[in-house]
Coordinates of C-alpha atoms in Angstrom, one line a residue:
M85 CA -31.1 25.6 4.8
A86 CA -33.3 28.6 4.7
N87 CA -33.6 28.6 8.5
K88 CA -30.0 27.6 9.2
D89 CA -27.4 29.9 10.5
Y90 CA -24.3 29.7 8.1
Y91 CA -22.0 30.9 10.7
E92 CA -23.3 28.0 12.8
V93 CA -22.9 25.4 10.1
L94 CA -19.2 26.3 9.9
G95 CA -18.7 26.5 13.6
L96 CA -18.1 30.2 13.5
E97 CA -19.4 33.3 15.4
K98 CA -21.2 35.9 13.4
G99 CA -18.7 38.4 11.9
A100 CA -16.0 35.9 11.6
S101 CA -13.2 37.2 9.2
D102 CA -12.5 35.8 5.5
D103 CA -9.6 33.8 6.7
E104 CA -11.5 32.2 9.7
I105 CA -14.2 31.3 7.3
K106 CA -11.9 29.6 4.7
K107 CA -9.8 27.7 7.6
A108 CA -13.3 26.6 9.0
F109 CA -14.3 25.3 5.5
R110 CA -11.1 23.6 4.7
K111 CA -11.3 21.5 8.0
L112 CA -15.1 20.6 7.4
A113 CA -14.8 19.8 3.9
L114 CA -12.0 17.3 4.5
K115 CA -13.9 15.7 7.2
Y116 CA -17.3 15.3 5.4
H117 CA -16.2 14.9 2.0
P118 CA -18.3 11.9 0.2
D119 CA -14.9 10.2 -0.9
R120 CA -14.0 9.8 2.6
N121 CA -17.4 8.8 3.9
K122 CA -18.6 6.6 1.1
G123 CA -22.1 5.4 1.7
N124 CA -22.7 7.8 4.6
K125 CA -25.8 10.0 3.8
D126 CA -25.4 12.3 6.8
A127 CA -21.9 13.0 5.8
E128 CA -23.1 13.8 2.3
E129 CA -25.8 16.1 3.4
K130 CA -23.4 17.8 6.0
F131 CA -21.0 18.3 3.1
K132 CA -23.8 20.0 0.9
E133 CA -24.5 22.3 3.9
I134 CA -20.9 23.4 4.5
N135 CA -20.4 24.0 0.7
E136 CA -23.7 26.1 0.7
A137 CA -22.7 28.1 3.6
Y138 CA -19.1 28.7 2.3
Q139 CA -20.2 29.9 -1.1
V140 CA -22.4 32.5 0.7
L141 CA -19.9 33.7 3.2
S142 CA -16.9 33.7 1.0
D143 CA -18.7 36.1 -1.4
P144 CA -18.3 39.7 0.0
Q145 CA -21.7 40.8 -1.5
K146 CA -23.6 37.8 -0.6
K147 CA -22.0 37.8 2.9
A148 CA -22.8 41.6 3.6
Q149 CA -26.6 40.8 2.4
Y150 CA -26.8 37.8 4.6
D151 CA -25.3 39.7 7.7
Q152 CA -27.9 42.6 7.0
F153 CA -31.0 40.7 6.2
G154 CA -30.3 37.0 7.5
T155 CA -31.6 35.3 4.4
A156 CA -30.0 33.3 1.6
D157 CA -32.5 34.2 -1.0
F158 CA -30.1 36.0 -3.5
S159 CA -30.9 36.2 -7.1
G160 CA -28.1 34.5 -9.2
A161 CA -26.7 32.7 -6.2
G162 CA -26.3 29.5 -8.2
G163 CA -24.9 26.8 -6.2
A164 CA -26.0 28.4 -2.9
Q165 CA -29.7 27.5 -3.7
G166 CA -29.0 23.8 -4.3
A167 CA -26.6 20.8 -3.9
G168 CA -24.4 21.4 -7.0
F169 CA -21.1 22.9 -7.3
G170 CA -21.6 24.4 -10.7
G171 CA -19.1 27.3 -11.2
F172 CA -17.4 26.9 -7.7
D173 CA -13.8 27.9 -8.0
F174 CA -11.4 26.3 -5.5
S175 CA -8.2 28.1 -6.7
D176 CA -8.6 30.7 -3.9
L177 CA -8.1 27.9 -1.3
G178 CA -4.4 27.9 -1.8
G179 CA -3.3 24.2 -1.7
F180 CA -6.8 22.9 -0.9
G181 CA -7.7 22.7 -4.6
D182 CA -4.8 19.9 -4.8
I183 CA -6.6 17.8 -2.2
F184 CA -9.8 17.7 -4.7
D185 CA -7.5 17.0 -7.5
S186 CA -6.8 13.7 -5.9
F187 CA -10.6 13.0 -5.4
F188 CA -11.5 13.8 -9.0
G189 CA -8.4 13.4 -11.1
G190 CA -8.3 17.1 -12.2
G191 CA -7.8 20.7 -11.0
F192 CA -10.5 23.0 -10.0
S193 CA -8.5 26.1 -11.0
Q194 CA -10.0 28.4 -13.9
G195 CA -6.6 28.7 -15.6
G196 CA -3.8 29.8 -13.0
S197 CA -2.0 26.6 -13.0
N198 CA -2.3 26.6 -16.9
R199 CA -0.4 30.0 -16.9
R200 CA 2.3 28.6 -14.6
R201 CA 2.7 25.5 -16.8
N202 CA 3.6 27.6 -20.1
A203 CA 5.3 30.2 -18.3
P204 CA 9.1 30.8 -18.6
Q205 CA 11.1 28.4 -16.5
K206 CA 14.7 28.4 -15.2
G207 CA 16.7 25.6 -16.6
R208 CA 18.0 22.7 -14.5
D209 CA 21.0 23.4 -12.1
L210 CA 24.2 21.3 -12.4
E211 CA 26.9 20.3 -10.1
Y212 CA 30.5 19.4 -10.6
T213 CA 33.0 18.1 -8.2
L214 CA 36.4 19.7 -8.5
S215 CA 39.3 18.5 -6.7
L216 CA 42.3 20.6 -5.8
T217 CA 45.6 20.3 -4.3
F218 CA 46.4 21.7 -0.8
E219 CA 48.5 24.7 -2.5
E220 CA 45.9 25.3 -5.2
A221 CA 43.1 25.7 -2.2
V222 CA 45.3 27.8 -0.2
F223 CA 46.5 30.3 -2.8
G224 CA 43.4 30.1 -5.4
I225 CA 43.8 29.1 -9.1
K226 CA 42.2 29.2 -12.3
K227 CA 40.9 25.8 -13.4
D228 CA 39.2 24.7 -16.5
I229 CA 36.6 22.0 -16.3
S230 CA 34.7 20.0 -18.8
L231 CA 31.0 19.1 -18.7
S232 CA 28.0 18.1 -20.7
R233 CA 24.8 20.2 -20.6
N234 CA 21.6 20.8 -22.8
E235 CA 21.7 24.2 -24.4
N236 CA 19.3 25.9 -26.6
C237 CA 19.6 24.7 -30.3
E238 CA 21.2 27.5 -32.3
H239 CA 19.4 26.8 -35.4
C240 CA 15.8 27.1 -34.0
H241 CA 16.8 29.4 -30.8
G242 CA 14.9 26.9 -28.5
T243 CA 11.6 26.9 -30.3
G244 CA 12.0 23.3 -31.7
A245 CA 10.5 24.5 -35.1
K246 CA 12.5 24.3 -38.4
E247 CA 14.2 27.6 -39.3
G248 CA 11.7 30.0 -41.0
T249 CA 8.9 28.5 -39.2
K250 CA 7.6 28.7 -35.6
P251 CA 5.3 26.6 -33.4
H252 CA 1.5 27.1 -33.6
T253 CA -0.8 27.6 -30.9
C254 CA -2.8 24.6 -30.2
D255 CA -6.3 24.8 -31.4
K256 CA -7.8 22.3 -28.8
C257 CA -6.5 23.9 -25.7
G258 CA -5.9 27.6 -26.9
G259 CA -2.4 27.5 -25.9
T260 CA -3.1 26.8 -22.3
G261 CA -1.8 23.1 -22.0
Q262 CA -4.9 21.9 -20.5
I263 CA -8.7 21.4 -21.4
R264 CA -11.7 21.6 -19.3
V265 CA -13.8 18.4 -18.6
Q266 CA -17.1 18.4 -17.1
R267 CA -18.2 15.6 -14.8
S268 CA -21.4 14.8 -13.3
T269 CA -21.5 13.4 -9.7
P270 CA -24.1 12.9 -7.2
L271 CA -23.3 16.2 -5.8
G272 CA -23.6 18.0 -8.9
N273 CA -21.4 18.9 -11.9
F274 CA -17.6 19.4 -11.6
V275 CA -15.5 21.1 -14.1
T276 CA -11.9 19.8 -13.9
M277 CA -8.8 20.7 -15.9
T278 CA -6.7 18.0 -17.5
T279 CA -3.6 18.0 -19.8
C280 CA -4.4 18.5 -23.3
D281 CA -4.1 15.2 -25.2
K282 CA -3.2 17.0 -28.6
C283 CA -0.1 19.1 -27.5
G284 CA 0.9 17.0 -24.6
G285 CA 0.4 20.2 -22.0
K286 CA 2.8 22.3 -24.1
G287 CA 0.2 24.6 -25.6
T288 CA 1.9 24.6 -29.0
I289 CA 2.2 22.3 -31.8
I290 CA 5.3 22.1 -34.1
K291 CA 4.4 21.1 -37.6
D292 CA 7.9 21.2 -39.0
P293 CA 10.4 20.1 -36.4
C294 CA 13.9 21.3 -36.5
P295 CA 16.1 18.6 -37.9
H296 CA 18.9 19.5 -35.7
C297 CA 17.3 19.3 -32.5
K298 CA 14.5 16.8 -33.7
G299 CA 12.0 19.3 -32.3
K300 CA 13.3 19.3 -28.7
G301 CA 14.6 22.9 -28.8
T302 CA 17.9 21.8 -27.0
V303 CA 20.9 19.9 -28.0
R304 CA 23.7 18.2 -25.8
K305 CA 26.9 20.2 -25.9
H306 CA 30.1 19.5 -24.4
R307 CA 31.7 22.5 -23.0
K308 CA 34.9 23.8 -21.2
I309 CA 34.4 26.3 -18.6
Q310 CA 36.9 28.2 -16.7
V311 CA 36.5 28.5 -12.9
N312 CA 38.1 31.2 -10.7
I313 CA 38.8 29.6 -7.3
P314 CA 39.5 32.2 -4.8
A315 CA 42.3 31.7 -2.2
G316 CA 41.1 30.0 1.2
V317 CA 38.6 27.5 -0.2
D318 CA 38.2 24.2 1.6
T319 CA 36.6 21.1 1.2
G320 CA 32.7 21.6 1.4
N321 CA 32.8 24.8 0.0
I322 CA 30.6 25.6 -3.0
I323 CA 31.1 27.9 -5.7
P324 CA 28.1 29.0 -7.6
M325 CA 28.3 30.0 -11.5
R326 CA 25.2 31.8 -12.5
G327 CA 23.6 31.0 -15.8
Q328 CA 26.1 28.0 -16.4
G329 CA 23.6 25.3 -16.0
E330 CA 21.1 24.0 -18.5
A331 CA 18.9 25.9 -20.9
G332 CA 15.7 27.5 -19.7
V333 CA 12.2 26.5 -20.7
H334 CA 9.7 28.7 -22.6
G335 CA 12.4 31.4 -22.7
G336 CA 13.3 31.1 -19.2
P337 CA 17.0 31.9 -18.0
A338 CA 19.5 29.0 -17.8
G339 CA 20.1 27.2 -14.6
D340 CA 23.2 27.6 -12.5
L341 CA 26.4 25.3 -12.0
Y342 CA 27.6 24.7 -8.6
I343 CA 31.2 23.7 -8.1
N344 CA 31.7 21.3 -5.1
I345 CA 35.2 21.8 -3.7
R346 CA 37.5 18.7 -2.4
V347 CA 40.9 19.4 -1.2
A348 CA 43.7 16.9 -0.8
S349 CA 45.6 16.8 2.5
S350 CA 49.1 18.2 2.7
S351 CA 52.2 15.9 4.0
K352 CA 53.5 19.0 5.8
F353 CA 50.6 21.0 7.2
K354 CA 47.5 20.5 8.9
R355 CA 44.6 22.8 8.3
E356 CA 41.9 23.6 10.5
G357 CA 39.6 26.4 9.2
F358 CA 41.9 29.2 8.2
D359 CA 44.6 28.3 10.7
I360 CA 47.7 26.1 10.0
Y361 CA 49.3 23.6 12.3
I362 CA 52.8 22.0 12.1
D363 CA 55.3 20.2 14.3
A364 CA 58.7 21.3 14.7
H365 CA 61.5 19.1 16.2
I366 CA 64.5 20.6 18.2
S367 CA 67.3 18.9 20.0
F368 CA 67.5 18.5 23.7
G369 CA 70.4 20.8 23.8
K370 CA 68.7 23.7 21.7
A371 CA 65.6 23.3 23.9
V372 CA 67.9 23.8 27.0
F373 CA 69.9 26.8 25.7
G374 CA 67.4 28.3 23.3
T375 CA 67.9 28.7 19.4
T376 CA 66.9 30.3 16.3
M377 CA 64.9 27.8 14.2
K378 CA 63.7 27.8 10.7
V379 CA 59.8 27.2 10.5
P380 CA 58.2 26.2 7.1
T381 CA 55.1 28.1 6.4
I382 CA 52.8 28.1 3.3
D383 CA 54.9 31.4 2.3
G384 CA 58.3 29.8 2.8
E385 CA 60.5 29.5 5.7
V386 CA 60.6 32.0 8.6
K387 CA 63.0 32.5 11.4
Y388 CA 61.7 32.1 15.1
D389 CA 63.6 32.5 18.3
V390 CA 63.0 29.5 20.6
P391 CA 63.8 30.7 24.1
E392 CA 66.0 28.6 26.4
G393 CA 64.3 26.0 28.6
T394 CA 61.4 25.5 26.1
Q395 CA 59.5 22.3 27.0
S396 CA 58.2 19.7 24.6
G397 CA 54.9 20.3 23.7
T398 CA 55.2 24.1 23.8
V399 CA 53.0 25.8 21.1
F400 CA 53.8 29.2 19.7
R401 CA 51.7 31.3 17.2
L402 CA 52.9 33.0 14.0
R403 CA 50.3 35.7 13.3
G404 CA 48.9 36.0 9.8
K405 CA 50.7 33.1 8.5
G406 CA 47.7 30.9 8.1
V407 CA 45.2 30.6 5.1
S408 CA 43.7 33.7 3.3
R409 CA 40.0 34.2 4.6
V410 CA 37.8 33.9 1.5
N411 CA 36.7 37.2 0.3
G412 CA 39.8 38.8 1.5
R413 CA 39.1 39.4 5.3
G414 CA 42.6 38.8 6.5
R415 CA 44.3 35.5 7.1
G416 CA 44.5 33.1 9.9
D417 CA 47.6 32.0 12.0
Q418 CA 50.1 29.2 12.0
Y419 CA 50.6 27.2 15.2
V420 CA 54.0 25.5 15.9
N421 CA 54.1 22.6 18.2
V422 CA 57.7 22.1 19.6
I423 CA 58.8 18.5 20.2
V424 CA 61.9 18.1 21.8
D425 CA 63.7 15.0 20.7
V426 CA 65.4 12.6 23.3
P427 CA 68.7 11.5 22.2
K428 CA 69.2 7.9 21.4
N429 CA 72.2 5.6 20.8
L430 CA 74.7 7.7 22.8
D431 CA 78.4 6.9 22.5
Q432 CA 80.4 6.5 25.7
K433 CA 81.5 10.1 25.7
Q434 CA 78.0 11.5 25.4
K435 CA 76.9 9.1 28.3
E436 CA 79.8 10.1 30.6
T437 CA 78.9 13.8 30.0
L438 CA 75.2 13.3 30.6
I439 CA 76.1 11.4 33.8
E440 CA 78.2 14.3 34.9
F441 CA 75.2 16.7 34.1
M442 CA 72.8 14.4 36.3
E443 CA 75.2 14.3 39.3
A444 CA 75.6 18.0 38.9
S445 CA 71.7 18.2 39.2
G446 CA 71.7 16.1 42.2
E447 CA 70.1 13.3 40.4
N448 CA 70.6 9.6 41.4
V449 CA 72.3 8.0 38.4
T450 CA 72.9 4.4 40.0
P451 CA 69.7 2.6 39.7
E452 CA 69.2 0.0 42.7
K453 CA 67.6 -2.5 40.5
D454 CA 70.9 -3.4 38.4
K455 CA 74.2 -2.2 39.8
N456 CA 76.1 -4.6 37.1
S457 CA 74.2 -2.7 34.3
F458 CA 76.1 -1.1 31.4
M459 CA 75.3 2.3 32.8
N460 CA 76.9 1.4 36.1
K461 CA 79.9 0.3 34.3
I462 CA 80.2 3.6 32.3
K463 CA 79.9 5.4 35.7
R464 CA 82.6 3.3 37.3
E465 CA 84.8 4.1 34.5
F466 CA 84.0 7.6 34.6
N467 CA 84.9 7.8 38.2
K468 CA 88.2 6.3 37.7
R469 CA 89.1 9.0 35.5
K470 CA 88.5 11.7 37.7

């Protein structure tokens, strides 16, 4: 490739940025990788070319020299002179190294993933569904819940080693949890990382396990935890409790506990968000003349003056009589739907009075369809008494 333009090989213009070079290499490496083009010699040669070009252009010093002198004859260029990949580090390609892992069964990173493997890790989060009554959700309450979780063993403090001892660094992987494996391929030598078979990837070996946790470092505990439920919660709300989950790994913090709220319905009130809805029945007469009615609210009964002539279906609002907004930002309202009850099973006097009212209102109280009906008999009797 002494006479080839490395920028041209990657499909770039001279002076391309590092990000453009990296993106071009990713795209071409996936396209021409031998595992995707088995038996294709042209693809194999192309893959060698783009690898050589990338090793030069991704190195600031080599790239500067190539841009200035137009040559790839660098001392110590290693893989840039031939087809091998010896010493090439894919860790700078972000997630691209994972793609090569799938081809060759191991990682190309020079230890970054090993450090992450043994770094302190947060414990597993837990969930708990808590059922509340309508009133408990509206006013808030403190509830005790019971759950089981993994906690650090109080005898070994999470190390897994017997009291008075401690885990030893694995002598095979040096505490990284992984070992380097070199593989020879037609394209050169690849150094990959794989889980250490001696420590199982933990990086440490416990010679004397803790008898209480059997070397696990954690034990199962049954705990009772008090949950402070704020006023105004509703079904679907989630209350986080930091640090109440399971124990962390390698000295990491405990996970969190998430309380999922479920609220039972009320036989009296209907809730929508922070507002309350209720039906209030009044008689026909009270609707006509107006009345002062007692309206139930979540705080107790309140008086409300219903104006005369109120129609069935009229809705009035009681400001601030709804549910408290979580975090104390005021309260919702209560809406009262007035239902005027139509009288049934009237006695004769009531019917006569109603007939008199209807006639005074100019209404026809003699249905043509049935002049011998009971109502007509009442009317005739009523007229006789006048």
